[in-house]
CSV table of C-alpha atoms in Angstrom, one decimal:
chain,number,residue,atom,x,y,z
A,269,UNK,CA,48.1,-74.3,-46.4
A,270,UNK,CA,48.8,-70.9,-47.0
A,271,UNK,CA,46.3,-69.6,-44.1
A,272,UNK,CA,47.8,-71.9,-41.5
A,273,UNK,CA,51.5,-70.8,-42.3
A,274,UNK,CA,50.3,-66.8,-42.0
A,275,UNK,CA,49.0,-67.9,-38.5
A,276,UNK,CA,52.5,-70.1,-38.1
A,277,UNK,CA,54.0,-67.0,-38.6
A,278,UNK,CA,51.8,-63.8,-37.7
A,279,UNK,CA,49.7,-65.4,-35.2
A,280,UNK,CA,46.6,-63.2,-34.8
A,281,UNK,CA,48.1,-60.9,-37.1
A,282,UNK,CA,47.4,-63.1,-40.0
A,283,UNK,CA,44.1,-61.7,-40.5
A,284,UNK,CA,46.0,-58.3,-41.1
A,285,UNK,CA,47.8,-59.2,-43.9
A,286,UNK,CA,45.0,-61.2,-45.9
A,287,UNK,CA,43.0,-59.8,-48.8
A,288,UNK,CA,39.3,-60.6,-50.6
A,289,UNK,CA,36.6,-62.0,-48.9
A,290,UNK,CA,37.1,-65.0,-46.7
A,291,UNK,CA,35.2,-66.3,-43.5
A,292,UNK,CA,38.4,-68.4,-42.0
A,293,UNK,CA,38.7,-71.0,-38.9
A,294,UNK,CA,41.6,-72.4,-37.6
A,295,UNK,CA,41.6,-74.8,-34.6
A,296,UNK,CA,45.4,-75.2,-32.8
A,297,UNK,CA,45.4,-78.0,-31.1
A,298,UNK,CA,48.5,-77.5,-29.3
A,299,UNK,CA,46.9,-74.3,-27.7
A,300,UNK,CA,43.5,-75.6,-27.3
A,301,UNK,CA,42.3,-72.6,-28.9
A,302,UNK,CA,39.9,-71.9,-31.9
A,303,UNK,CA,40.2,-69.1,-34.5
A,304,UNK,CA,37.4,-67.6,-36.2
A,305,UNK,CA,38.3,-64.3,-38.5
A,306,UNK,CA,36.1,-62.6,-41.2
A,307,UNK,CA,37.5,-60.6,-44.0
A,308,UNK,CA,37.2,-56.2,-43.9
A,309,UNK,CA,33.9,-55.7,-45.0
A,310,UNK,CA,32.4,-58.7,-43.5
A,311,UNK,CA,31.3,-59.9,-47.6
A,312,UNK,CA,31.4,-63.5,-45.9
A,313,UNK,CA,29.1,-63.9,-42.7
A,314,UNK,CA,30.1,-66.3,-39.6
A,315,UNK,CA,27.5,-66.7,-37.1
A,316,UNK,CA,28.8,-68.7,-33.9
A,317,UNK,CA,26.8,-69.7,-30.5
A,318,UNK,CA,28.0,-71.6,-27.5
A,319,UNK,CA,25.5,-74.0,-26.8
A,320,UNK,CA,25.4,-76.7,-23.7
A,321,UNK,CA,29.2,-76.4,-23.4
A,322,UNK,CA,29.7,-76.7,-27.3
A,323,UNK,CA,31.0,-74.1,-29.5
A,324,UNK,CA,29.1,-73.9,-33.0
A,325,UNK,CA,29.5,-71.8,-36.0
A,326,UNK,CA,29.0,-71.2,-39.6
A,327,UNK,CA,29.1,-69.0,-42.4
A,328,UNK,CA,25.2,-69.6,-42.5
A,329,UNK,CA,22.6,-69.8,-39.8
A,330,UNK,CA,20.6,-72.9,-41.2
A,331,UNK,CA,24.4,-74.7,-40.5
A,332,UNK,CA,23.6,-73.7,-36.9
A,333,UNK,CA,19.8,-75.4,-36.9
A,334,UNK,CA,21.6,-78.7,-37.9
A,335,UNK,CA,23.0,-78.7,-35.1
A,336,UNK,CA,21.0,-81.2,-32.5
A,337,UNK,CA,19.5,-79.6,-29.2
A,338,UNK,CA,19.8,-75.9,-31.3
A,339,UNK,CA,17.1,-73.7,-29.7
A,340,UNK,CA,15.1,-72.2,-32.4
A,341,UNK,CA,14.1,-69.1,-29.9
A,342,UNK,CA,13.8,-66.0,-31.4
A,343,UNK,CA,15.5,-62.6,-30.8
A,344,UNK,CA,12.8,-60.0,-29.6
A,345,UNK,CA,14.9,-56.9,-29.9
A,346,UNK,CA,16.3,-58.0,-33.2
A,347,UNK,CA,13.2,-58.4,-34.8
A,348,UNK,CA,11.9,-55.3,-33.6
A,349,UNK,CA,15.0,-53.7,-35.2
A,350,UNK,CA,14.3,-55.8,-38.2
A,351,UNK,CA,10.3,-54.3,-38.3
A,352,UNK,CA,12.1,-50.9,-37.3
A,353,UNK,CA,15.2,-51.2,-39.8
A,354,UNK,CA,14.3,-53.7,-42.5
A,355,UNK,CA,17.7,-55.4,-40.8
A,356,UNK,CA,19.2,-56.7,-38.1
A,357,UNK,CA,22.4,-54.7,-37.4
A,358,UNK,CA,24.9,-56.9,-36.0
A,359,UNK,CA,26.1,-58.7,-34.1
A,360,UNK,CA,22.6,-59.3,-33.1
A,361,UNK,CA,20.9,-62.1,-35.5
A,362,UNK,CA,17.3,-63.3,-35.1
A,363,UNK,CA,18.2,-65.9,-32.9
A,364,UNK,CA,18.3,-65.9,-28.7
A,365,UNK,CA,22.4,-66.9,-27.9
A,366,UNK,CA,23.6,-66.4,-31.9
A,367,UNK,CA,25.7,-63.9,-32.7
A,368,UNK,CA,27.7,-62.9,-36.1
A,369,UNK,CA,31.5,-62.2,-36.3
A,370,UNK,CA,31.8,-58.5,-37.0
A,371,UNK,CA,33.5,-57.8,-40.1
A,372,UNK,CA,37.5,-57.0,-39.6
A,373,UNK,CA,37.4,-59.1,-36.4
A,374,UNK,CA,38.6,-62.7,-35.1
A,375,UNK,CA,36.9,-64.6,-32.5
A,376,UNK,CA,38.8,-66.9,-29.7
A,377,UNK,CA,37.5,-69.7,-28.2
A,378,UNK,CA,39.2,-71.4,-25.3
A,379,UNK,CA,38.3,-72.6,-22.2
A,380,UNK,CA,34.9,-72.5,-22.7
A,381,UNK,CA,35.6,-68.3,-22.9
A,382,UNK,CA,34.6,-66.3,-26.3
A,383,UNK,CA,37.0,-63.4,-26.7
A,384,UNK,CA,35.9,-61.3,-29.7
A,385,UNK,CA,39.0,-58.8,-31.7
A,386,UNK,CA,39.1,-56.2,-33.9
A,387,UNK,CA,41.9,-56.3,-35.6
A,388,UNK,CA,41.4,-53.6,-38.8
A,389,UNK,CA,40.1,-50.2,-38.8
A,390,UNK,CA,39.6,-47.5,-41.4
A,391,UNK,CA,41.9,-44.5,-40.3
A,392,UNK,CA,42.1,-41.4,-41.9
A,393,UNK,CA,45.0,-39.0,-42.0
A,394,UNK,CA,44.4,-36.5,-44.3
A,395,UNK,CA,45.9,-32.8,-44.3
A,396,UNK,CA,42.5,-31.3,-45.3
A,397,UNK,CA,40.3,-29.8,-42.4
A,398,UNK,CA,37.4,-28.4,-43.8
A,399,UNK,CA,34.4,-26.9,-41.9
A,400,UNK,CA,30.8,-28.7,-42.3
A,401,UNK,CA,30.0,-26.1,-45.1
A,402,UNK,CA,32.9,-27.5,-47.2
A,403,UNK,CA,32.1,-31.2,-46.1
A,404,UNK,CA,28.9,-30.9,-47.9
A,405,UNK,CA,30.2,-29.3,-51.0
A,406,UNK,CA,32.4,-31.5,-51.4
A,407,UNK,CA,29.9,-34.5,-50.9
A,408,UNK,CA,27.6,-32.9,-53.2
A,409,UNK,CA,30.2,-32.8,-56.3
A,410,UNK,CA,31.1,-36.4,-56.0
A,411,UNK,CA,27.6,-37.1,-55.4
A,412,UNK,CA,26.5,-35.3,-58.6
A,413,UNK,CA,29.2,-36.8,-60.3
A,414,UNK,CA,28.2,-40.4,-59.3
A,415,UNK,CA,25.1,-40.0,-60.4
A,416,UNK,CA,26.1,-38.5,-64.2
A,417,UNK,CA,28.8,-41.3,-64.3
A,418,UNK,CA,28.4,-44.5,-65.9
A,419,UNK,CA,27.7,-46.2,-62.9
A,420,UNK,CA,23.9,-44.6,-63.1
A,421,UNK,CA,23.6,-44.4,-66.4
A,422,UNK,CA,20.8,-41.6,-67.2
A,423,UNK,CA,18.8,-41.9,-70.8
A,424,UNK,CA,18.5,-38.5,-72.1
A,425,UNK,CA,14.7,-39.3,-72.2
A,426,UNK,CA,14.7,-40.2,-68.8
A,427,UNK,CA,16.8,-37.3,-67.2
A,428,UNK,CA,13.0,-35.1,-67.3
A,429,UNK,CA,10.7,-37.5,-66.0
A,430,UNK,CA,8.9,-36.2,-62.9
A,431,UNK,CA,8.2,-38.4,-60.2
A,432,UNK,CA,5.7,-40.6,-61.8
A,433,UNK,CA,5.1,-44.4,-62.0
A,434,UNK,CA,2.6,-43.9,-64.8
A,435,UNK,CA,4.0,-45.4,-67.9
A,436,UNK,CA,6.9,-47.2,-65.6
A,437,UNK,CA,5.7,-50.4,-65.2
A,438,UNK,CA,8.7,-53.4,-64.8
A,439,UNK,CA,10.8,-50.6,-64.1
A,440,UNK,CA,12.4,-49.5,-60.2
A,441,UNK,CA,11.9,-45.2,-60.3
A,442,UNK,CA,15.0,-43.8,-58.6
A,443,UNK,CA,14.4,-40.3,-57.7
A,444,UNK,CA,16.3,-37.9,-54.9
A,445,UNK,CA,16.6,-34.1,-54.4
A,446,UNK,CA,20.6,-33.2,-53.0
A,447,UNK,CA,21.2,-29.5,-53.1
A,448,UNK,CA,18.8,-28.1,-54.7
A,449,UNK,CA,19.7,-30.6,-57.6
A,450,UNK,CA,17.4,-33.6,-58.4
A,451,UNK,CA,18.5,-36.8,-60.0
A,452,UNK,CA,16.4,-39.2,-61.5
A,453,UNK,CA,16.8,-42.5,-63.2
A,454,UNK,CA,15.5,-46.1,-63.8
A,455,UNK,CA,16.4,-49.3,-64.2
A,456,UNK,CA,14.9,-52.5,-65.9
């Protein structure tokens, strides 16, 4: 009840003002109209397809291949980005005629018409210009930092390891060379 008195009140604008994940669809009956939105990052998915003069959707695919008459015909550019990629970047899913929300957007459908909105976007308006050389500096500080933090937690043990699976079995070796500094680490 709380979604449908945002839209009562914001109309589109809703999806603005909402926070956390959420994968959202509102159908106004009086306007004919149906509302799909997906949260900022896009943490829940919504695939939708129009098929034979019906509109279908769902936060997974297999809800879509319920669906009776649903053409199971495969995407050939989004599985050569998937052999290429290891993913399929959207909108694009594997699937001929499905395509996912985009994260920070709503969907309208009316009419028989799919009108696809953005309506959030990271803006940046900081005072600080720095050149490329600076850019990088400062990536490689927070980078190093990351890495030290307790977010990649380094054993003392591990920290001079050389690349080397010997002796690491059950573990994932994480290894990368930044500025002239390498990191190193594991994990069980």
């Amino acid at each position: 009840e709380v979604v449908l008195e945002a839209y009562r009140q914001w109309g589109v604008s809703c999806f603005k003002k909402f926070e956390g994940m959420f994968a959202i669809c509102l159908v106004d009956e009086c306007k004919k109209k149906i509302l799909l939105g997906r949260d900022l990052f896009g943490i829940k998915p919504l695939y939708y397809a129009c098929l034979g003069g019906r509109f279908i959707f769902g936060s997974e695919l297999k809800a879509l291949f319920c669906v009776k008459g649903f053409p199971f015909r495969l995407n050939p550019s989004a599985i050569q980005e998937y052999l290429s990629l290891l993913y399929i970047p959207g909108p694009n899913t594997a699937f001929e005629g499905v395509q996912e929300l985009p994260p920070a957007h709503y969907l309208l459908y009316k009419n028989g018409e799919v009108s696809v909105q953005r309506y959030w976007e990271v803006r940046y308006h900081g005072e600080e210009q720095f050149d490329s050389r600076e850019w990088e500096q400062l990536f490689l500080t927070q980078f190093r930092d990351i890495m030290e933090s307790k977010f990649f937690f380094l054993p003392k043990e591990v920290k001079d390891i050389n690349y080397s699976e010997q002796g690491m079995q059950g573990y994932d070796f994480v290894s990368c060379d930044v500025g002239n500094v390498f990191f190193q680490g594991y994990k069980r």
